[in-house]
Coordinates of C-alpha atoms and ligand atoms in Angstrom, one line a residue:
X972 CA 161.4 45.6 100.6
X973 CA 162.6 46.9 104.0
X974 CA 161.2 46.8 107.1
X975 CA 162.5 49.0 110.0
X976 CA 162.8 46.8 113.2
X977 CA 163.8 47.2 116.8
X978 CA 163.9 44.6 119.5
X979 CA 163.7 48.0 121.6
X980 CA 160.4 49.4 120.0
X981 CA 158.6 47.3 123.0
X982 CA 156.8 50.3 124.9
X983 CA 157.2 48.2 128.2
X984 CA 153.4 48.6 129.5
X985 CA 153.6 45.0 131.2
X986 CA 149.9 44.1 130.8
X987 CA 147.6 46.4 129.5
X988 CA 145.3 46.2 126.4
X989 CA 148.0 47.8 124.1
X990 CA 149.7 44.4 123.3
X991 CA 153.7 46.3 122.6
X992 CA 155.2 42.4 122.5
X993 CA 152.9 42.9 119.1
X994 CA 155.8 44.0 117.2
X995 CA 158.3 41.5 118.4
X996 CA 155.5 38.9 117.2
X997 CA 154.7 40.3 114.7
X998 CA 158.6 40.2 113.1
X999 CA 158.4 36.7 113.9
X1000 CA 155.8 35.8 112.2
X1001 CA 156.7 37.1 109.1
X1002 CA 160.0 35.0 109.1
X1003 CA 158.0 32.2 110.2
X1004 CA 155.6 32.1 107.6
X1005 CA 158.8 33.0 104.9
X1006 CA 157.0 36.5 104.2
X1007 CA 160.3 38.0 104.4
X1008 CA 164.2 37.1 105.1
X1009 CA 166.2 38.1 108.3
X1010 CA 168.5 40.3 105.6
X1011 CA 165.7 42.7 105.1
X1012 CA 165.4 44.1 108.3
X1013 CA 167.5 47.3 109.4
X1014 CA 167.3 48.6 112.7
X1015 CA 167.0 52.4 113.1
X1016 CA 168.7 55.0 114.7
X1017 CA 167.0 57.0 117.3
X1018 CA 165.7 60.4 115.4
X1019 CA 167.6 63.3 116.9
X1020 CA 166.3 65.9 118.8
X1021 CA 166.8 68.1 115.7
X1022 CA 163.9 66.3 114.2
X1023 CA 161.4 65.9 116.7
X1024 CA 161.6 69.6 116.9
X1025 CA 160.3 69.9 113.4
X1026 CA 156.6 68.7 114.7
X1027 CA 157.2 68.9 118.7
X1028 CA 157.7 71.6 121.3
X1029 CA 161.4 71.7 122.6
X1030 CA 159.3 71.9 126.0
X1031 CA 157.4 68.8 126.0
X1032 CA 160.7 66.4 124.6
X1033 CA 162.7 67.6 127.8
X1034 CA 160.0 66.6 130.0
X1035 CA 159.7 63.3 128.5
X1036 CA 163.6 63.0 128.6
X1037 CA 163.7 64.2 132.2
X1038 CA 160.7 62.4 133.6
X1039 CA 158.8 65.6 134.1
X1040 CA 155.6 64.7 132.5
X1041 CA 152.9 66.2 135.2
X1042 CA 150.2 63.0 137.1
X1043 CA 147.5 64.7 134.4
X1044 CA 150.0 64.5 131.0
X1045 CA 150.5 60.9 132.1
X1046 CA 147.2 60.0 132.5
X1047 CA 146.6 61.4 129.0
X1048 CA 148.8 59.4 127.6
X1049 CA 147.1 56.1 129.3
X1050 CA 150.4 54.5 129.1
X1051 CA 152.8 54.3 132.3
X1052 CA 155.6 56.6 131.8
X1053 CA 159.1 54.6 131.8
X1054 CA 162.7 55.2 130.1
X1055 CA 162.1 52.0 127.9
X1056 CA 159.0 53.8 126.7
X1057 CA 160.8 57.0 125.6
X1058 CA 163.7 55.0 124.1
X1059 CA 161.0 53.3 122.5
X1060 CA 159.5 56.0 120.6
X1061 CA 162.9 58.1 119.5
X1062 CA 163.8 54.8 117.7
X1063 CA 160.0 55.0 116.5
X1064 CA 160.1 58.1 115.0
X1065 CA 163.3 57.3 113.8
X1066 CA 162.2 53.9 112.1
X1067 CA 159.1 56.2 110.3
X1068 CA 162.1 58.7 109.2
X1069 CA 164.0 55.9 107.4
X1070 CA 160.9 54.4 106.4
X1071 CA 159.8 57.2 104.4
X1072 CA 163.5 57.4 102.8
X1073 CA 163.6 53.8 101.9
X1074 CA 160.1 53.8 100.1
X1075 CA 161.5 56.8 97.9
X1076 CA 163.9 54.5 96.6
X1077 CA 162.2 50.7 97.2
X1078 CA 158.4 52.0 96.1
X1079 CA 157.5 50.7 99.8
X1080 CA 159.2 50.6 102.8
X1081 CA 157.6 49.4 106.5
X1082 CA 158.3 50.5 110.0
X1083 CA 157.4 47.7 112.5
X1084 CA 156.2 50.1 114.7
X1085 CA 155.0 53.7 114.9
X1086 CA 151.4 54.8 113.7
X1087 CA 151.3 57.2 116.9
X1088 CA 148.7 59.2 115.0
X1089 CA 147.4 60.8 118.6
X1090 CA 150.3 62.8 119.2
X1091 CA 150.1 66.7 119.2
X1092 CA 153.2 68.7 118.9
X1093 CA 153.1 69.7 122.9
X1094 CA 151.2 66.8 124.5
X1095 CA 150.8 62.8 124.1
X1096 CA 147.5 60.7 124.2
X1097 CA 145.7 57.6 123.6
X1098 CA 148.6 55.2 123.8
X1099 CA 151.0 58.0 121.5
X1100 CA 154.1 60.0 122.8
X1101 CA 155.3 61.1 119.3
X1102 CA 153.8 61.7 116.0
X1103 CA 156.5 59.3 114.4
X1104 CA 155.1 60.0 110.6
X1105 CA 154.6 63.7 111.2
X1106 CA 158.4 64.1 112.0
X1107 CA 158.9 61.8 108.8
X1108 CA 157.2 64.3 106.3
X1109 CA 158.9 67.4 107.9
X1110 CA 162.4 65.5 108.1
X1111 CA 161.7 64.9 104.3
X1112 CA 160.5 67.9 103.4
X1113 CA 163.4 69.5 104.8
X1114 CA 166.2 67.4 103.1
X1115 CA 163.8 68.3 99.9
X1116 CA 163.3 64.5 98.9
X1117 CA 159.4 65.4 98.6
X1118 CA 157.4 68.6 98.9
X1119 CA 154.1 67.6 99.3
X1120 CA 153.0 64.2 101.5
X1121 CA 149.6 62.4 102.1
X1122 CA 149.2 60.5 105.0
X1123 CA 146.3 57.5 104.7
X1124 CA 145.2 56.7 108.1
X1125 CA 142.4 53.6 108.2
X1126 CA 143.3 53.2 112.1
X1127 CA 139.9 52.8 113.4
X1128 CA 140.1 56.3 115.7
X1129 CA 140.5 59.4 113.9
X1130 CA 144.3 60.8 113.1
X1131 CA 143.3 63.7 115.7
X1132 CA 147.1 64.6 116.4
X1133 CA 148.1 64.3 112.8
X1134 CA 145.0 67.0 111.9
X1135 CA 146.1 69.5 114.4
X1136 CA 150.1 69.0 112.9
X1137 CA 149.4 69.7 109.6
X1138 CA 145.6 71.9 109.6
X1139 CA 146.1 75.0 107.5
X1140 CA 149.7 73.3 105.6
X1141 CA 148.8 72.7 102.2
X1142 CA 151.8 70.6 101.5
X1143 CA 150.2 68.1 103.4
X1144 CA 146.8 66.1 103.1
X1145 CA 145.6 64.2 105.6
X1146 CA 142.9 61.6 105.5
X1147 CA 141.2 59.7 108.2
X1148 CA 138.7 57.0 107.9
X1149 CA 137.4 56.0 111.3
X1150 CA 134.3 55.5 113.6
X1151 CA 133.1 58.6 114.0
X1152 CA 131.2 57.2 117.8
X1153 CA 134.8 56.5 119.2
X1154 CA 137.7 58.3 120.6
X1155 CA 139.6 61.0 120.1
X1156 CA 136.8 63.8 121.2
X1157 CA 136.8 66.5 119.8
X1158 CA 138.2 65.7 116.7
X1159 CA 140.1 68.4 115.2
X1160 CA 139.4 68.6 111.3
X1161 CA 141.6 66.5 108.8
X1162 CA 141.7 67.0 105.2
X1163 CA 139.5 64.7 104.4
X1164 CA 137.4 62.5 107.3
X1165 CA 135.5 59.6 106.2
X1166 CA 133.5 59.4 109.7
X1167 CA 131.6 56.1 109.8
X1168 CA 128.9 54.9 111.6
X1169 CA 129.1 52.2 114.5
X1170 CA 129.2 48.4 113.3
X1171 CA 130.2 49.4 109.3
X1172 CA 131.2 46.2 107.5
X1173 CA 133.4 45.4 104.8
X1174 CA 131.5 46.1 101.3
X1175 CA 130.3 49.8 103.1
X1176 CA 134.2 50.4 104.1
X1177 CA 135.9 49.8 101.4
X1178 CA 133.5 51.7 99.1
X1179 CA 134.0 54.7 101.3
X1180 CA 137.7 54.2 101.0
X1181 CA 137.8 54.2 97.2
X1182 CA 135.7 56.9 96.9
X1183 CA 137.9 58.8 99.7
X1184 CA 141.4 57.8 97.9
X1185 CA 140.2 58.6 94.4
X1186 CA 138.8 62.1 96.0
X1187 CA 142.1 62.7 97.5
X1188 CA 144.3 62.0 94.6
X1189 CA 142.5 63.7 91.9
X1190 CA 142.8 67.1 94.2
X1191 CA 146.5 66.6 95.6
X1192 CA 149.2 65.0 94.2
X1193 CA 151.7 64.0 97.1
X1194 CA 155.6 62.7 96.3
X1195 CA 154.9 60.4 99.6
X1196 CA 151.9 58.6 101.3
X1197 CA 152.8 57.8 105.0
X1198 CA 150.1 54.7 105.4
X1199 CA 148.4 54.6 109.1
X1200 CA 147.6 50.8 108.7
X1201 CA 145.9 50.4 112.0
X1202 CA 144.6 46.6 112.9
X1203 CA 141.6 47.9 115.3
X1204 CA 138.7 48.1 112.4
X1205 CA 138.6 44.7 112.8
X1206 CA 135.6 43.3 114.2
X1207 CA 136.9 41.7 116.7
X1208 CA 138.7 44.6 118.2
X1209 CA 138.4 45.7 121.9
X1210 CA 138.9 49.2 121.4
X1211 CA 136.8 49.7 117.9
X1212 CA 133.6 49.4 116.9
X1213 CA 133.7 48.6 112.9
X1214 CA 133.2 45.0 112.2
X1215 CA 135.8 44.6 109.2
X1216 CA 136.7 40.9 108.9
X1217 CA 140.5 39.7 107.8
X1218 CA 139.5 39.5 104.0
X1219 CA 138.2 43.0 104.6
X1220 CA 141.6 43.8 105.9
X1221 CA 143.3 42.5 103.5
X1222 CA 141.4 44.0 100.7
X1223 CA 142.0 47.9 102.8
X1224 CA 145.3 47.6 102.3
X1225 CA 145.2 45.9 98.6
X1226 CA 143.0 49.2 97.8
X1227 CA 145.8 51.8 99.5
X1228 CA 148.8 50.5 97.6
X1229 CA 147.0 50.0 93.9
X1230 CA 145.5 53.5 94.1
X1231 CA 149.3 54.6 95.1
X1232 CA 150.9 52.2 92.7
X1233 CA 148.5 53.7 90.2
X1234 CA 149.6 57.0 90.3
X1235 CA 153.2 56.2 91.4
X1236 CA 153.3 57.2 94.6
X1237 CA 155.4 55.4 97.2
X1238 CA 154.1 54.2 100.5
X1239 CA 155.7 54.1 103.8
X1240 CA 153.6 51.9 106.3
X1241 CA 153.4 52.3 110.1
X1242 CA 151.5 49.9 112.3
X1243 CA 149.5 51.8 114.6
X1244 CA 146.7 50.7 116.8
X1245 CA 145.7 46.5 117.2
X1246 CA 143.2 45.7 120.2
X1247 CA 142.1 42.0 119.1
X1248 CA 140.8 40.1 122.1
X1249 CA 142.9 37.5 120.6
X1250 CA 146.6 38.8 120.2
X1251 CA 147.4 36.4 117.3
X1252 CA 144.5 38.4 115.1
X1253 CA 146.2 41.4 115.6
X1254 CA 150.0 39.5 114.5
X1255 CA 147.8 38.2 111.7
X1256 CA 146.8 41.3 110.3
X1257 CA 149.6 43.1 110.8
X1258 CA 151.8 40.5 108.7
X1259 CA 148.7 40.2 105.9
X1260 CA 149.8 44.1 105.6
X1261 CA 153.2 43.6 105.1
X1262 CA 152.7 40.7 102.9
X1263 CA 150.5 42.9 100.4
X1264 CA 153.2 45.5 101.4
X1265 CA 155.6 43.6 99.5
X1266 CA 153.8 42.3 96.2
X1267 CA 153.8 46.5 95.7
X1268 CA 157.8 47.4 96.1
X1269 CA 159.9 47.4 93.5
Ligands
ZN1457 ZN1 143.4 53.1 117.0

């Protein structure tokens, strides 16, 4: 299995509660605890302008190329503006690009990064700049290596930016479990929303997750599931307000790849959000991912 890495995918936010050294840890982590070999991971190309275009406004990229975001599009975004942080997402969206390619081939494939489920196709928010899987469906859609995509996105915060993308495109299917009582407001309708209470718990999640996934895949039958693998249902998560434990986790992402594995569907993972008080539990969960990632690729 594959996972799309960049030493550059840092967002540079210095300190603030989005931990970005997450992914640098993260990569280490998996070759410290022999997950994974420093063979398998490729560093990605920036995606080209060309492709951003296919989800964004040509508009909003030259602002965030020029430094032209207005005081109020920053604040949106609730991450400082800096060239490191735009570098940082081109190679994103790029890493969720090849990503999607290499699970085609490999069953599964992992970008160490992306997940920027907030992003709309003129405007960034909540920590997200660009809608990294977004432009992966339409980039492979385009070259015709799928038609139809699902995107699974168990981030605790609904997939608000990935709704608006794709509402009204029936090539795509977009689910979101998250707590309902929690940013983004208003939540613009995804194909399927699984909005859950505050303080849910493992046995109540998963149960809505199967139930969600086996809905899904008995309407729609996608040639690629983009998986939104979000850290922040975890109870201990500054940002969320689900109390899934580690096990939970673990058994989340267990569930996403055997209902894909099932019907032969292959999964391309992005990161997404991860607000643990306690950085290590969000490196923890993040490599459990990847290690289940991997039992699943061919
Ligand atoms: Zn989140």
């Amino acid at each position: 299995m594959k996972l799309i890495y960049s030493d550059r995918y840092d967002l540079n936010l210095g300190n603030h509660v989005f931990p970005s050294v997450k992914y640098r840890l993260t990569k280490e982590k998996l070759l410290q605890d022999k997950v994974v070999e420093p063979g398998d991971f490729i560093e990605p190309p920036p995606a080209s302008d060309d492709d951003l275009a296919l989800v964004h406004h040509r508009e909003y990229l030259r602002k965030l190329q020029t430094g032209k975001l207005s005081y109020l599009e920053v604040m949106r975004l609730e991450i400082p503006y800096s060239p490191e942080l735009i570098r940082a997402v081109w190679l994103s969206a790029g890493g969720s690009i090849l990503a999607g390619r290499l699970a085609l081939e490999d069953g599964v494939a992992v970008n160490l990064g992306g997940g920027f489920h907030h992003a709309y196709p003129d405007h960034g928010e909540g920590f997200c700049v660009l809608n990294d899987f977004a432009i992966g469906i339409r980039r492979l859609q385009k070259d015709q290596a799928i038609e139809r995509a699902m995107t699974v996105d168990c981030d605790v915060h609904q997939g608000n930016g990935t709704a608006a993308i794709f509402g009204g495109d029936h090539s795509v299917f977009t689910l979101s479990i998250h707590q309902e009582n929690n940013y983004p407001y208003p939540k613009p309708p995804s194909t399927l929303d699984i909005n859950l209470r505050d303080g849910v718990e493992d046995a109540e999640y998963l149960a809505e997750l199967e139930k969600g996934l086996d809905q899904a895949l008995s309407e729609f039958q996608p040639g690629l599931i983009y998986y939104v693998a979000g850290a922040d249902p975890y109870r201990d998560d500054q940002l969320g307000g689900l109390r899934l434990s580690l096990a939970g986790l673990d058994r989340r992402d267990r569930l996403v790849f055997e209902k894909a594995s099932a019907k032969n569907i292959p999964v391309a993972v992005t990161l997404a959000g991860g607000y643990a008080r306690r950085v290590e539990d969000t490196i923890q969960i993040h490599t459990n991912t990847i290690r289940i990632a991997k039992e699943f690729a061919k």
